[in-house]
mmCIF file of N, CA and C in Angstrom:
data_model
loop_
_atom_site.group_PDB
_atom_site.id
_atom_site.type_symbol
_atom_site.label_atom_id
_atom_site.label_comp_id
_atom_site.label_asym_id
_atom_site.label_seq_id
_atom_site.Cartn_x
_atom_site.Cartn_y
_atom_site.Cartn_z
ATOM 1 N N MET M 1 85.110 130.531 64.389
ATOM 2 C CA MET M 1 85.377 131.780 64.332
ATOM 3 C C MET M 1 85.997 132.765 63.883
ATOM 4 N N THR M 2 86.224 133.188 64.410
ATOM 5 C CA THR M 2 86.752 134.468 62.487
ATOM 6 C C THR M 2 88.376 134.621 62.572
ATOM 7 N N ALA M 3 88.569 135.771 61.054
ATOM 8 C CA ALA M 3 90.493 135.778 61.642
ATOM 9 C C ALA M 3 90.038 137.382 62.262
ATOM 10 N N GLN M 4 88.597 138.380 62.626
ATOM 11 C CA GLN M 4 88.682 139.409 62.939
ATOM 12 C C GLN M 4 88.384 138.804 64.959
ATOM 13 N N ASP M 5 88.259 137.901 65.674
ATOM 14 C CA ASP M 5 88.290 136.927 66.728
ATOM 15 C C ASP M 5 89.566 137.693 66.794
ATOM 16 N N LEU M 6 90.534 136.841 66.339
ATOM 17 C CA LEU M 6 91.529 136.422 66.125
ATOM 18 C C LEU M 6 92.520 137.819 66.209
ATOM 19 N N ASP M 7 92.500 138.998 65.484
ATOM 20 C CA ASP M 7 92.925 139.300 65.272
ATOM 21 C C ASP M 7 92.714 140.250 66.465
ATOM 22 N N GLU M 8 91.105 140.394 67.708
ATOM 23 C CA GLU M 8 91.539 141.078 68.947
ATOM 24 C C GLU M 8 92.278 140.568 69.830
ATOM 25 N N TYR M 9 91.785 139.081 69.185
ATOM 26 C CA TYR M 9 93.016 138.125 70.833
ATOM 27 C C TYR M 9 93.848 139.329 71.852
ATOM 28 N N SER M 10 94.260 138.883 72.455
ATOM 29 C CA SER M 10 95.470 138.861 73.153
ATOM 30 C C SER M 10 95.614 138.104 74.785
ATOM 31 N N SER M 11 97.014 138.149 74.743
ATOM 32 C CA SER M 11 96.875 136.863 75.670
ATOM 33 C C SER M 11 97.477 137.494 76.582
ATOM 34 N N GLU M 12 97.187 136.697 77.899
ATOM 35 C CA GLU M 12 97.454 137.647 80.002
ATOM 36 C C GLU M 12 98.653 136.429 80.001
ATOM 37 N N PHE M 13 100.052 137.374 79.998
ATOM 38 C CA PHE M 13 100.962 136.601 81.311
ATOM 39 C C PHE M 13 100.075 136.305 82.822
ATOM 40 N N VAL M 14 100.489 135.828 83.418
ATOM 41 C CA VAL M 14 100.031 135.677 84.828
ATOM 42 C C VAL M 14 101.346 134.825 85.242
ATOM 43 N N GLU M 15 101.791 135.149 86.700
ATOM 44 C CA GLU M 15 102.768 134.927 87.661
ATOM 45 C C GLU M 15 102.933 133.361 88.133
ATOM 46 N N PRO M 16 103.356 131.987 87.670
ATOM 47 C CA PRO M 16 103.202 131.308 87.983
ATOM 48 C C PRO M 16 103.322 131.173 89.433
ATOM 49 N N ILE M 17 102.558 130.144 90.215
ATOM 50 C CA ILE M 17 103.193 129.449 91.962
ATOM 51 C C ILE M 17 103.637 128.562 91.723
ATOM 52 N N SER M 18 104.529 128.080 93.013
ATOM 53 C CA SER M 18 105.880 127.292 92.976
ATOM 54 C C SER M 18 105.680 126.505 93.934
ATOM 55 N N THR M 19 106.123 125.768 94.328
ATOM 56 C CA THR M 19 106.401 124.982 95.396
ATOM 57 C C THR M 19 107.856 123.907 95.301
ATOM 58 N N SER M 20 108.235 123.233 96.166
ATOM 59 C CA SER M 20 109.866 122.451 96.679
ATOM 60 C C SER M 20 109.478 121.864 96.535
ATOM 61 N N TYR M 21 109.616 120.642 95.839
ATOM 62 C CA TYR M 21 110.204 119.411 96.220
ATOM 63 C C TYR M 21 110.929 118.401 96.247
ATOM 64 N N ARG M 22 111.411 118.461 97.161
ATOM 65 C CA ARG M 22 113.102 117.396 97.622
ATOM 66 C C ARG M 22 114.351 118.894 97.057
ATOM 67 N N ASP M 23 114.738 118.562 95.945
ATOM 68 C CA ASP M 23 115.413 119.564 95.604
ATOM 69 C C ASP M 23 115.452 120.236 94.161
ATOM 70 N N TRP M 24 113.659 120.055 94.285
ATOM 71 C CA TRP M 24 114.056 120.921 92.423
ATOM 72 C C TRP M 24 112.937 122.033 93.242
ATOM 73 N N THR M 25 112.219 122.948 92.343
ATOM 74 C CA THR M 25 111.134 124.237 92.691
ATOM 75 C C THR M 25 110.256 123.235 91.158
ATOM 76 N N ILE M 26 108.722 123.217 91.070
ATOM 77 C CA ILE M 26 108.396 122.619 90.598
ATOM 78 C C ILE M 26 107.162 124.619 90.387
ATOM 79 N N TYR M 27 106.613 124.799 88.753
ATOM 80 C CA TYR M 27 106.144 125.904 88.542
ATOM 81 C C TYR M 27 104.754 125.163 87.786
ATOM 82 N N GLU M 28 103.385 125.994 88.655
ATOM 83 C CA GLU M 28 102.205 125.593 87.816
ATOM 84 C C GLU M 28 101.412 127.097 87.865
ATOM 85 N N LEU M 29 100.852 127.195 86.614
ATOM 86 C CA LEU M 29 99.754 128.162 86.340
ATOM 87 C C LEU M 29 98.912 128.065 87.525
ATOM 88 N N PRO M 30 98.527 129.216 88.248
ATOM 89 C CA PRO M 30 97.914 129.885 89.298
ATOM 90 C C PRO M 30 96.202 128.988 89.347
ATOM 91 N N PRO M 31 95.534 129.357 90.342
ATOM 92 C CA PRO M 31 93.588 128.375 90.564
ATOM 93 C C PRO M 31 93.611 129.511 89.008
ATOM 94 N N ASN M 32 92.457 128.945 87.922
ATOM 95 C CA ASN M 32 91.818 127.926 88.719
ATOM 96 C C ASN M 32 91.947 126.593 87.563
ATOM 97 N N VAL M 33 93.187 125.754 87.511
ATOM 98 C CA VAL M 33 93.539 125.133 87.050
ATOM 99 C C VAL M 33 94.152 124.343 87.804
ATOM 100 N N GLN M 34 94.020 122.852 87.258
ATOM 101 C CA GLN M 34 95.197 121.906 88.326
ATOM 102 C C GLN M 34 95.812 121.607 88.557
ATOM 103 N N GLY M 35 96.647 122.655 88.679
ATOM 104 C CA GLY M 35 98.397 123.004 89.056
ATOM 105 C C GLY M 35 98.335 122.917 90.117
ATOM 106 N N ILE M 36 97.687 123.586 91.428
ATOM 107 C CA ILE M 36 97.415 123.299 93.152
ATOM 108 C C ILE M 36 96.907 122.929 92.663
ATOM 109 N N ALA M 37 96.689 121.461 92.906
ATOM 110 C CA ALA M 37 96.248 120.095 93.072
ATOM 111 C C ALA M 37 97.720 119.762 92.974
ATOM 112 N N ALA M 38 98.201 119.780 92.460
ATOM 113 C CA ALA M 38 99.617 118.876 91.531
ATOM 114 C C ALA M 38 100.760 119.218 92.737
ATOM 115 N N LEU M 39 100.480 120.928 92.641
ATOM 116 C CA LEU M 39 101.898 121.632 94.359
ATOM 117 C C LEU M 39 101.132 120.551 95.404
ATOM 118 N N GLU M 40 100.521 120.730 95.725
ATOM 119 C CA GLU M 40 99.278 120.299 97.231
ATOM 120 C C GLU M 40 100.540 118.638 96.848
ATOM 121 N N MET M 41 100.033 117.860 95.887
ATOM 122 C CA MET M 41 100.121 115.837 96.257
ATOM 123 C C MET M 41 101.896 116.531 96.456
ATOM 124 N N LEU M 42 102.872 117.084 96.053
ATOM 125 C CA LEU M 42 103.770 117.094 95.215
ATOM 126 C C LEU M 42 104.977 117.637 97.434
ATOM 127 N N ASN M 43 103.986 118.780 97.563
ATOM 128 C CA ASN M 43 103.882 118.854 99.662
ATOM 129 C C ASN M 43 103.592 117.383 99.846
ATOM 130 N N ILE M 44 102.721 116.876 99.964
ATOM 131 C CA ILE M 44 102.626 115.264 101.178
ATOM 132 C C ILE M 44 103.478 114.335 100.808
ATOM 133 N N MET M 45 104.383 114.570 98.927
ATOM 134 C CA MET M 45 104.165 112.858 98.693
ATOM 135 C C MET M 45 106.199 113.512 99.315
ATOM 136 N N GLU M 46 106.342 114.212 99.856
ATOM 137 C CA GLU M 46 107.953 115.060 99.689
ATOM 138 C C GLU M 46 107.935 114.261 101.456
ATOM 139 N N THR M 47 106.693 114.044 102.035
ATOM 140 C CA THR M 47 107.231 113.431 103.613
ATOM 141 C C THR M 47 107.257 112.733 104.043
ATOM 142 N N PHE M 48 107.013 111.276 102.696
ATOM 143 C CA PHE M 48 107.990 109.718 102.894
ATOM 144 C C PHE M 48 108.659 109.668 101.966
ATOM 145 N N PRO M 49 109.536 108.515 102.815
ATOM 146 C CA PRO M 49 110.962 108.775 102.299
ATOM 147 C C PRO M 49 110.871 107.782 100.982
ATOM 148 N N LEU M 50 111.968 108.172 99.641
ATOM 149 C CA LEU M 50 112.245 107.122 98.543
ATOM 150 C C LEU M 50 112.589 105.954 98.749
ATOM 151 N N GLY M 51 112.572 105.165 98.193
ATOM 152 C CA GLY M 51 113.057 103.978 98.007
ATOM 153 C C GLY M 51 112.890 102.719 99.300
ATOM 154 N N ARG M 52 111.762 103.293 99.795
ATOM 155 C CA ARG M 52 110.393 102.539 101.095
ATOM 156 C C ARG M 52 109.832 101.790 99.935
ATOM 157 N N ARG M 53 108.905 100.538 100.011
ATOM 158 C CA ARG M 53 108.373 99.273 99.037
ATOM 159 C C ARG M 53 108.247 98.654 100.211
ATOM 160 N N ILE M 54 107.033 98.101 100.050
ATOM 161 C CA ILE M 54 106.161 96.979 101.008
ATOM 162 C C ILE M 54 106.391 95.983 99.863
ATOM 163 N N GLY M 55 106.546 94.532 100.737
ATOM 164 C CA GLY M 55 106.280 93.886 99.600
ATOM 165 C C GLY M 55 104.965 93.240 99.728
ATOM 166 N N ALA M 56 104.882 92.714 98.507
ATOM 167 C CA ALA M 56 103.092 91.650 98.347
ATOM 168 C C ALA M 56 102.604 91.447 99.427
ATOM 169 N N SER M 57 103.786 90.819 100.374
ATOM 170 C CA SER M 57 103.405 89.643 101.373
ATOM 171 C C SER M 57 102.962 90.341 102.653
ATOM 172 N N ALA M 58 103.831 91.750 103.245
ATOM 173 C CA ALA M 58 103.130 92.478 103.533
ATOM 174 C C ALA M 58 102.101 93.186 103.943
ATOM 175 N N ARG M 59 102.121 93.493 102.502
ATOM 176 C CA ARG M 59 100.283 94.358 101.901
ATOM 177 C C ARG M 59 99.615 93.515 102.983
ATOM 178 N N ARG M 60 99.525 92.046 101.976
ATOM 179 C CA ARG M 60 98.627 91.435 102.403
ATOM 180 C C ARG M 60 98.179 91.665 104.183
ATOM 181 N N LYS M 61 99.221 91.284 104.858
ATOM 182 C CA LYS M 61 98.889 91.755 106.140
ATOM 183 C C LYS M 61 98.138 91.946 106.864
ATOM 184 N N ARG M 62 98.377 93.714 106.526
ATOM 185 C CA ARG M 62 98.560 94.100 106.693
ATOM 186 C C ARG M 62 96.709 94.510 105.674
ATOM 187 N N CYS M 63 95.996 93.828 104.738
ATOM 188 C CA CYS M 63 94.827 94.637 104.353
ATOM 189 C C CYS M 63 93.756 92.633 105.255
ATOM 190 N N THR M 64 94.046 91.425 105.762
ATOM 191 C CA THR M 64 93.359 91.323 105.888
ATOM 192 C C THR M 64 93.027 91.331 107.486
ATOM 193 N N PRO M 65 91.654 91.264 107.732
ATOM 194 C CA PRO M 65 90.746 91.466 109.500
ATOM 195 C C PRO M 65 91.571 90.785 110.829
#
């Protein structure tokens, strides 16, 4: 990398993509980075109730044949 390379470089602004998660708006960079996957995961997670946990004994019962 040379000083000329840095001199010729110009940045590019891109519009972010977003989704709502609970009461938040989450912004990410558009494809082709991992942002779209993070937003999709938040959309999936939003369908699950918060604060509901399964105890270890209940997990064992479900896992045993």
